[in-house]
Amino acid sequence: MGKIKVGIIGANPDQGWAVRAHVPALRALDQYELTAVATSREESARRAAAAFGAEHAFADARSLAEHPDVDLVVVTVRVPKHLELVQAALDAGKHVYCEWPLARTTEEAEILVKGAQAVGVHNVIGLQALYSPAIQRARELLAKGALGRITSAAVHSARGKGAAGEVPAWAVYTLQSANAAGLLEVHGGHVLSVLDHLLGDIAGLSADLSLQLPGQVVAETGEPVAVDSPDHLVLHAGLASGATLSANIRDGEAADPRVLLEVVGTGGSLAIASTGAEDPRGTQIQMSDLELRLSAEPGRLWEAVQLPPARPVAQEARNVAAVYADIAEGLRTGEQIAPDFAHGLRLHRILDAIRASAATGTRQALG
């Protein structure tokens, strides 16, 4: 099998998740070749191709997807465009890796799941937090019963976005709920994906969403921003296993944004915590370096668990590189290894239940 030829849609050469994570991740893996890039303008597409060493540059995403030098289409644009652009990749019969959230709504996500199943290609959703070495090791420990029966879990995840009353221009769109890229969808979605991965299905939940910091301005211009996307989520849930779960996920942390997840069992407990970030945005669980501590019996102090050495790439790209490694292995064997669109759809349905609970004040059951 030759190198997997990748085309990135949304490969802005100046800023964005592609240049910060996807390009460094691909450069770190011998199985891949970045052959094509697409942006909304020809000029930036040509600059991106030159900067990233890609042979082909497009201002039309469908042309990228249809090009014979592209095996895997990577979608890294704003969420409202995901449906159209992922569908273009599926129409071209290409494997596709889409950043989380999969789509703007659960209904759109359902369309993409059915489309990917019909075409029969590898389809991957970007829930890269699941590839953190600390989270993978915690899952191994829980699977072998190292903590006994799990009784409860609690997570605190805070980031600094909006703490100073301003956001960069590129992030303004995340403050409008219609764009489905706010605290609940992105920050909350990645945290919830980890909880689901470690602890199993949520059976029911009660949630509150609130907007505590509505007075935001554009950092570069001082222009006021219309904000209607929540910046705080408080969640109480019951798991199918019978364990309880609580979560406090918020923006606007004025000092020391951080992640802390604790899991308690009848035979011990573990803690996963962020260790600092090269960039303040990196305090989110999907892009943080995380440490794992374990108490092997009740009442015993936590001890650090040794983890594999970090990949020699930028912090934000490490988990993304691990996703790409699983995609390559899946394409080699023909087995879907990385989380697929159906995995993302289940998470979208949890977000719907949170919204319904917050809107009605009632507990929501999940099937």
Tab-separated table of C-alpha atoms in Angstrom:
chain	number	residue	atom	x	y	z
A	1	MET	CA	0.000	0.000	0.000
A	2	GLY	CA	1.401	3.375	-1.029
A	3	LYS	CA	1.109	6.596	0.876
A	4	ILE	CA	-2.381	7.831	1.670
A	5	LYS	CA	-2.997	11.019	-0.301
A	6	VAL	CA	-4.749	13.673	1.771
A	7	GLY	CA	-6.717	16.746	0.789
A	8	ILE	CA	-7.566	19.282	3.493
A	9	ILE	CA	-10.608	21.525	3.108
A	10	GLY	CA	-10.145	24.627	5.242
A	11	ALA	CA	-6.347	24.724	5.061
A	12	ASN	CA	-5.946	28.388	5.938
A	13	PRO	CA	-2.180	29.052	5.857
A	14	ASP	CA	-2.394	31.839	8.456
A	15	GLN	CA	-4.547	30.443	11.263
A	16	GLY	CA	-6.975	27.711	12.183
A	17	TRP	CA	-7.008	24.106	13.295
A	18	ALA	CA	-5.578	22.717	10.054
A	19	VAL	CA	-2.311	24.627	10.292
A	20	ARG	CA	-2.061	24.153	14.071
A	21	ALA	CA	-2.846	20.434	14.249
A	22	HIS	CA	-3.556	18.565	11.015
A	23	VAL	CA	-0.554	19.644	8.985
A	24	PRO	CA	1.982	18.953	11.789
A	25	ALA	CA	0.296	15.604	12.483
A	26	LEU	CA	0.517	14.520	8.850
A	27	ARG	CA	4.153	15.601	8.617
A	28	ALA	CA	4.949	13.363	11.595
A	29	LEU	CA	3.589	10.208	9.927
A	30	ASP	CA	5.280	8.353	7.079
A	31	GLN	CA	2.018	6.802	5.859
A	32	TYR	CA	0.664	10.099	4.506
A	33	GLU	CA	1.247	12.650	1.771
A	34	LEU	CA	-0.564	15.998	1.786
A	35	THR	CA	-1.397	16.411	-1.893
A	36	ALA	CA	-4.189	18.994	-1.989
A	37	VAL	CA	-5.624	21.939	-0.093
A	38	ALA	CA	-8.763	24.001	-0.464
A	39	THR	CA	-9.770	27.361	0.965
A	40	SER	CA	-12.545	29.782	0.044
A	41	ARG	CA	-10.206	31.929	-2.092
A	42	GLU	CA	-7.752	31.012	-4.833
A	43	GLU	CA	-5.040	33.285	-3.436
A	44	SER	CA	-5.069	31.713	0.030
A	45	ALA	CA	-5.319	28.220	-1.470
A	46	ARG	CA	-2.172	28.815	-3.514
A	47	ARG	CA	-0.364	30.178	-0.445
A	48	ALA	CA	-1.466	27.175	1.591
A	49	ALA	CA	-0.252	24.758	-1.078
A	50	ALA	CA	3.133	26.491	-1.156
A	51	ALA	CA	3.406	26.601	2.638
A	52	PHE	CA	2.368	22.977	3.183
A	53	GLY	CA	4.063	21.423	0.148
A	54	ALA	CA	0.824	20.319	-1.516
A	55	GLU	CA	0.763	19.901	-5.300
A	56	HIS	CA	-2.853	20.969	-5.824
A	57	ALA	CA	-4.729	24.088	-4.670
A	58	PHE	CA	-8.490	24.619	-4.963
A	59	ALA	CA	-11.013	27.326	-4.206
A	60	ASP	CA	-13.764	24.753	-4.787
A	61	ALA	CA	-13.983	21.947	-2.232
A	62	ARG	CA	-15.871	19.601	-4.544
A	63	SER	CA	-13.024	19.757	-7.057
A	64	LEU	CA	-10.602	18.725	-4.317
A	65	ALA	CA	-12.815	15.809	-3.305
A	66	GLU	CA	-13.111	14.588	-6.902
A	67	HIS	CA	-9.403	14.830	-7.709
A	68	PRO	CA	-7.702	11.458	-8.318
A	69	ASP	CA	-4.705	12.485	-6.175
A	70	VAL	CA	-6.896	12.560	-3.042
A	71	ASP	CA	-7.724	9.392	-1.091
A	72	LEU	CA	-8.789	10.963	2.207
A	73	VAL	CA	-10.722	14.242	2.458
A	74	VAL	CA	-10.248	16.145	5.728
A	75	VAL	CA	-12.903	18.741	6.641
A	76	THR	CA	-11.655	21.459	9.010
A	77	VAL	CA	-14.026	24.340	8.246
A	78	ARG	CA	-16.761	25.932	10.332
A	79	VAL	CA	-19.544	23.610	11.427
A	80	PRO	CA	-22.387	25.034	9.262
A	81	LYS	CA	-20.479	23.889	6.144
A	82	HIS	CA	-19.838	20.338	7.334
A	83	LEU	CA	-22.959	18.813	5.791
A	84	GLU	CA	-22.240	20.174	2.329
A	85	LEU	CA	-18.516	19.430	2.310
A	86	VAL	CA	-18.630	15.968	3.867
A	87	GLN	CA	-21.388	15.088	1.422
A	88	ALA	CA	-19.146	16.235	-1.439
A	89	ALA	CA	-16.460	13.815	-0.237
A	90	LEU	CA	-18.978	10.989	0.038
A	91	ASP	CA	-20.361	11.758	-3.423
A	92	ALA	CA	-16.803	11.374	-4.741
A	93	GLY	CA	-16.459	8.022	-2.965
A	94	LYS	CA	-13.614	9.234	-0.777
A	95	HIS	CA	-12.684	8.378	2.780
A	96	VAL	CA	-13.406	11.343	5.033
A	97	TYR	CA	-12.190	12.716	8.371
A	98	CYS	CA	-14.448	15.468	9.720
A	99	GLU	CA	-13.692	17.632	12.712
A	100	TRP	CA	-16.155	17.606	15.617
A	101	PRO	CA	-19.039	18.536	15.679
A	102	LEU	CA	-20.051	16.302	12.801
A	103	ALA	CA	-22.811	18.692	11.754
A	104	ARG	CA	-24.872	21.677	12.860
A	105	THR	CA	-27.810	19.525	13.996
A	106	THR	CA	-28.521	15.906	14.829
A	107	GLU	CA	-30.710	15.667	11.736
A	108	GLU	CA	-27.781	16.712	9.543
A	109	ALA	CA	-25.530	14.227	11.351
A	110	GLU	CA	-28.023	11.448	10.596
A	111	ILE	CA	-27.824	12.293	6.888
A	112	LEU	CA	-24.039	11.969	6.947
A	113	VAL	CA	-24.110	8.682	8.859
A	114	LYS	CA	-26.488	7.166	6.334
A	115	GLY	CA	-24.486	8.581	3.442
A	116	ALA	CA	-21.207	7.146	4.714
A	117	GLN	CA	-22.798	3.752	5.309
A	118	ALA	CA	-24.253	3.730	1.807
A	119	VAL	CA	-20.919	4.528	0.149
A	120	GLY	CA	-18.937	2.160	2.387
A	121	VAL	CA	-15.914	4.383	2.965
A	122	HIS	CA	-13.897	5.001	6.109
A	123	ASN	CA	-15.552	7.866	7.963
A	124	VAL	CA	-13.915	9.406	11.011
A	125	ILE	CA	-15.105	12.024	13.477
A	126	GLY	CA	-12.468	14.190	15.142
A	127	LEU	CA	-12.877	13.246	18.802
A	128	GLN	CA	-9.137	13.215	19.363
A	129	ALA	CA	-9.305	13.459	23.163
A	130	LEU	CA	-9.937	9.709	23.143
A	131	TYR	CA	-6.339	9.302	21.945
A	132	SER	CA	-4.711	11.034	24.889
A	133	PRO	CA	-2.299	8.528	26.473
A	134	ALA	CA	-3.737	9.303	29.919
A	135	ILE	CA	-7.277	8.583	28.762
A	136	GLN	CA	-6.295	5.430	26.908
A	137	ARG	CA	-4.455	4.125	29.976
A	138	ALA	CA	-7.392	5.029	32.232
A	139	ARG	CA	-9.718	3.082	29.945
A	140	GLU	CA	-7.441	0.038	30.212
A	141	LEU	CA	-7.448	0.258	34.000
A	142	LEU	CA	-11.215	0.608	34.182
A	143	ALA	CA	-11.774	-2.239	31.722
A	144	LYS	CA	-9.778	-4.658	33.860
A	145	GLY	CA	-11.594	-3.591	37.035
A	146	ALA	CA	-8.679	-1.842	38.738
A	147	LEU	CA	-11.106	0.409	40.657
A	148	GLY	CA	-13.724	-2.222	41.400
A	149	ARG	CA	-17.317	-1.209	40.695
A	150	ILE	CA	-17.484	2.422	39.568
A	151	THR	CA	-19.721	4.465	41.851
A	152	SER	CA	-19.251	8.043	40.676
A	153	ALA	CA	-17.322	10.411	38.436
A	154	ALA	CA	-16.913	14.173	38.413
A	155	VAL	CA	-15.348	16.479	35.856
A	156	HIS	CA	-14.369	20.132	35.994
A	157	SER	CA	-13.272	21.687	32.717
A	158	ALA	CA	-12.690	25.425	32.407
A	159	ARG	CA	-11.112	27.507	29.683
A	160	GLY	CA	-10.326	31.207	29.531
A	161	LYS	CA	-12.347	32.116	26.439
A	162	GLY	CA	-14.098	35.461	26.998
A	163	ALA	CA	-12.673	36.040	30.487
A	164	ALA	CA	-11.398	39.503	29.535
A	165	GLY	CA	-14.635	40.461	27.775
A	166	GLU	CA	-13.204	40.032	24.295
A	167	VAL	CA	-12.651	37.325	21.702
A	168	PRO	CA	-10.525	37.278	18.546
A	169	ALA	CA	-12.344	37.923	15.299
A	170	TRP	CA	-11.958	34.330	14.117
A	171	ALA	CA	-13.878	33.093	17.196
A	172	VAL	CA	-16.863	35.451	16.969
A	173	TYR	CA	-18.967	32.907	15.087
A	174	THR	CA	-18.699	30.505	18.043
A	175	LEU	CA	-20.742	32.888	20.182
A	176	GLN	CA	-23.930	32.417	18.135
A	177	SER	CA	-25.913	29.272	18.892
A	178	ALA	CA	-27.017	28.827	15.276
A	179	ASN	CA	-23.435	27.960	14.331
A	180	ALA	CA	-23.267	24.997	16.742
A	181	ALA	CA	-19.657	25.693	17.713
A	182	GLY	CA	-20.017	27.055	21.232
A	183	LEU	CA	-19.225	25.802	24.699
A	184	LEU	CA	-21.805	23.004	24.666
A	185	GLU	CA	-20.962	21.642	21.251
A	186	VAL	CA	-17.158	21.914	21.154
A	187	HIS	CA	-15.850	22.185	24.715
A	188	GLY	CA	-18.685	20.136	26.174
A	189	GLY	CA	-18.795	17.646	23.330
A	190	HIS	CA	-15.145	16.697	23.705
A	191	VAL	CA	-15.475	16.294	27.485
A	192	LEU	CA	-18.624	14.201	27.133
A	193	SER	CA	-16.938	11.999	24.528
A	194	VAL	CA	-14.276	11.126	27.114
A	195	LEU	CA	-16.853	10.375	29.799
A	196	ASP	CA	-18.763	8.102	27.414
A	197	HIS	CA	-15.507	6.409	26.376
A	198	LEU	CA	-14.412	5.709	29.947
A	199	LEU	CA	-17.682	5.099	31.756
A	200	GLY	CA	-20.260	3.890	29.248
A	201	ASP	CA	-23.713	5.076	28.314
A	202	ILE	CA	-25.606	7.874	30.047
A	203	ALA	CA	-29.076	6.618	30.998
A	204	GLY	CA	-30.571	9.965	32.031
A	205	LEU	CA	-29.529	13.513	32.755
A	206	SER	CA	-30.491	16.881	34.150
A	207	ALA	CA	-28.658	19.954	32.883
A	208	ASP	CA	-28.525	23.709	33.106
A	209	LEU	CA	-27.084	25.975	30.414
A	210	SER	CA	-26.448	29.642	31.106
A	211	LEU	CA	-24.855	32.686	29.539
A	212	GLN	CA	-22.856	34.504	32.204
A	213	LEU	CA	-20.626	36.689	30.015
A	214	PRO	CA	-22.800	38.289	27.300
A	215	GLY	CA	-20.808	41.527	26.981
A	216	GLN	CA	-18.115	40.440	24.522
A	217	VAL	CA	-16.297	42.585	21.958
A	218	VAL	CA	-14.024	41.774	19.032
A	219	ALA	CA	-10.451	41.928	20.342
A	220	GLU	CA	-9.025	43.520	17.210
A	221	THR	CA	-11.657	46.250	16.773
A	222	GLY	CA	-13.599	46.685	20.015
A	223	GLU	CA	-16.848	46.083	18.115
A	224	PRO	CA	-19.656	44.625	20.276
A	225	VAL	CA	-20.589	41.004	19.592
A	226	ALA	CA	-24.100	39.566	19.730
A	227	VAL	CA	-23.805	36.564	22.053
A	228	ASP	CA	-26.510	33.944	22.598
A	229	SER	CA	-24.453	30.760	22.970
A	230	PRO	CA	-24.195	29.497	26.577
A	231	ASP	CA	-20.841	29.712	28.325
A	232	HIS	CA	-21.665	27.494	31.341
A	233	LEU	CA	-22.926	23.909	31.535
A	234	VAL	CA	-23.798	22.124	34.778
A	235	LEU	CA	-24.744	18.481	34.369
A	236	HIS	CA	-25.939	15.701	36.650
A	237	ALA	CA	-26.374	12.273	35.078
A	238	GLY	CA	-26.955	8.639	35.860
A	239	LEU	CA	-25.009	6.036	33.909
A	240	ALA	CA	-26.415	2.771	32.612
A	241	SER	CA	-24.031	1.037	35.040
A	242	GLY	CA	-25.753	2.743	37.982
A	243	ALA	CA	-22.907	5.160	38.721
A	244	THR	CA	-23.507	8.893	39.044
A	245	LEU	CA	-21.833	11.641	37.048
A	246	SER	CA	-21.478	15.364	37.610
A	247	ALA	CA	-19.864	17.916	35.300
A	248	ASN	CA	-19.101	21.621	35.432
A	249	ILE	CA	-17.914	22.915	32.055
A	250	ARG	CA	-17.404	26.608	31.562
A	251	ASP	CA	-15.773	29.457	29.693
A	252	GLY	CA	-14.506	32.728	31.135
A	253	GLU	CA	-12.074	31.297	33.686
A	254	ALA	CA	-10.026	34.285	34.779
A	255	ALA	CA	-7.055	32.301	36.092
A	256	ASP	CA	-5.546	28.834	35.625
A	257	PRO	CA	-7.923	27.236	33.089
A	258	ARG	CA	-7.743	23.501	33.669
A	259	VAL	CA	-9.222	20.033	33.283
A	260	LEU	CA	-9.787	17.647	36.188
A	261	LEU	CA	-11.649	14.340	35.910
A	262	GLU	CA	-12.023	12.005	38.872
A	263	VAL	CA	-13.450	8.481	38.781
A	264	VAL	CA	-14.263	6.704	42.034
A	265	GLY	CA	-14.841	2.992	42.525
A	266	THR	CA	-15.309	0.552	45.379
A	267	GLY	CA	-11.660	-0.447	45.052
A	268	GLY	CA	-9.900	2.848	44.418
A	269	SER	CA	-9.980	5.999	42.316
A	270	LEU	CA	-8.168	7.749	39.502
A	271	ALA	CA	-7.681	11.338	38.426
A	272	ILE	CA	-6.897	12.805	35.011
A	273	ALA	CA	-5.664	16.389	34.981
A	274	SER	CA	-4.215	18.880	32.522
A	275	THR	CA	-0.541	19.675	33.032
A	276	GLY	CA	-0.388	23.085	31.357
A	277	ALA	CA	-0.511	24.184	27.744
A	278	GLU	CA	1.749	25.722	25.143
A	279	ASP	CA	-1.241	27.870	24.171
A	280	PRO	CA	-4.112	28.976	26.510
A	281	ARG	CA	-6.560	27.323	24.104
A	282	GLY	CA	-4.827	24.047	24.913
A	283	THR	CA	-6.478	23.698	28.316
A	284	GLN	CA	-9.329	21.905	26.560
A	285	ILE	CA	-9.311	18.154	27.127
A	286	GLN	CA	-8.852	17.295	23.448
A	287	MET	CA	-5.587	19.232	23.120
A	288	SER	CA	-4.080	19.191	26.608
A	289	ASP	CA	-1.241	17.047	27.809
A	290	LEU	CA	-2.893	15.066	30.591
A	291	GLU	CA	-1.464	13.255	33.582
A	292	LEU	CA	-3.013	10.210	35.241
A	293	ARG	CA	-2.940	9.424	38.943
A	294	LEU	CA	-4.223	6.258	40.573
A	295	SER	CA	-5.208	5.187	44.075
A	296	ALA	CA	-5.253	1.412	44.020
A	297	GLU	CA	-7.266	1.087	47.236
A	298	PRO	CA	-9.677	3.254	49.249
A	299	GLY	CA	-7.969	5.897	51.384
A	300	ARG	CA	-4.609	5.563	49.663
A	301	LEU	CA	-2.870	8.604	48.154
A	302	TRP	CA	-2.881	8.968	44.394
A	303	GLU	CA	0.307	7.932	42.646
A	304	ALA	CA	1.373	9.041	39.176
A	305	VAL	CA	0.941	6.465	36.409
A	306	GLN	CA	3.762	6.251	33.885
A	307	LEU	CA	2.581	7.060	30.354
A	308	PRO	CA	4.262	6.597	26.962
A	309	PRO	CA	6.552	9.450	25.841
A	310	ALA	CA	4.755	12.289	24.050
A	311	ARG	CA	4.860	12.247	20.272
A	312	PRO	CA	7.508	14.635	18.923
A	313	VAL	CA	4.990	17.094	17.506
A	314	ALA	CA	3.342	20.268	18.795
A	315	GLN	CA	1.026	19.689	21.746
A	316	GLU	CA	-2.164	20.464	19.819
A	317	ALA	CA	-1.204	17.964	17.089
A	318	ARG	CA	-0.336	14.963	19.269
A	319	ASN	CA	-3.774	13.431	19.633
A	320	VAL	CA	-4.653	14.286	16.027
A	321	ALA	CA	-1.552	12.402	14.873
A	322	ALA	CA	-2.781	9.377	16.837
A	323	VAL	CA	-6.130	9.578	15.029
A	324	TYR	CA	-4.336	9.594	11.684
A	325	ALA	CA	-2.274	6.591	12.756
A	326	ASP	CA	-5.476	4.649	13.431
A	327	ILE	CA	-6.958	5.751	10.105
A	328	ALA	CA	-3.883	4.432	8.294
A	329	GLU	CA	-4.078	1.120	10.144
A	330	GLY	CA	-7.786	0.858	9.397
A	331	LEU	CA	-7.241	1.482	5.708
A	332	ARG	CA	-4.469	-1.134	5.699
A	333	THR	CA	-6.627	-3.805	7.328
A	334	GLY	CA	-10.033	-2.762	6.016
A	335	GLU	CA	-11.344	-2.377	9.579
A	336	GLN	CA	-12.864	0.834	10.948
A	337	ILE	CA	-10.712	1.594	14.000
A	338	ALA	CA	-11.015	5.353	14.558
A	339	PRO	CA	-14.358	6.708	15.898
A	340	ASP	CA	-16.843	6.884	13.057
A	341	PHE	CA	-19.755	9.164	12.202
A	342	ALA	CA	-22.181	6.898	14.097
A	343	HIS	CA	-20.092	7.532	17.213
A	344	GLY	CA	-20.479	11.256	16.617
A	345	LEU	CA	-24.228	10.885	16.113
A	346	ARG	CA	-24.628	9.303	19.553
A	347	LEU	CA	-22.846	12.300	21.048
A	348	HIS	CA	-25.090	14.714	19.132
A	349	ARG	CA	-28.106	13.013	20.748
A	350	ILE	CA	-26.628	13.555	24.212
A	351	LEU	CA	-26.240	17.263	23.386
A	352	ASP	CA	-29.898	17.343	22.322
A	353	ALA	CA	-30.915	15.856	25.673
A	354	ILE	CA	-28.870	18.514	27.497
A	355	ARG	CA	-30.569	21.289	25.529
A	356	ALA	CA	-34.008	19.789	26.193
A	357	SER	CA	-33.344	19.452	29.916
A	358	ALA	CA	-32.049	23.015	30.177
A	359	ALA	CA	-35.016	24.389	28.227
A	360	THR	CA	-37.725	22.491	30.117
A	361	GLY	CA	-36.207	21.976	33.554
A	362	THR	CA	-36.930	18.251	33.318
A	363	ARG	CA	-34.764	15.148	33.482
A	364	GLN	CA	-34.193	13.504	30.113
A	365	ALA	CA	-33.943	9.757	29.529
A	366	LEU	CA	-31.581	8.417	26.872
A	367	GLY	CA	-32.132	5.156	25.085
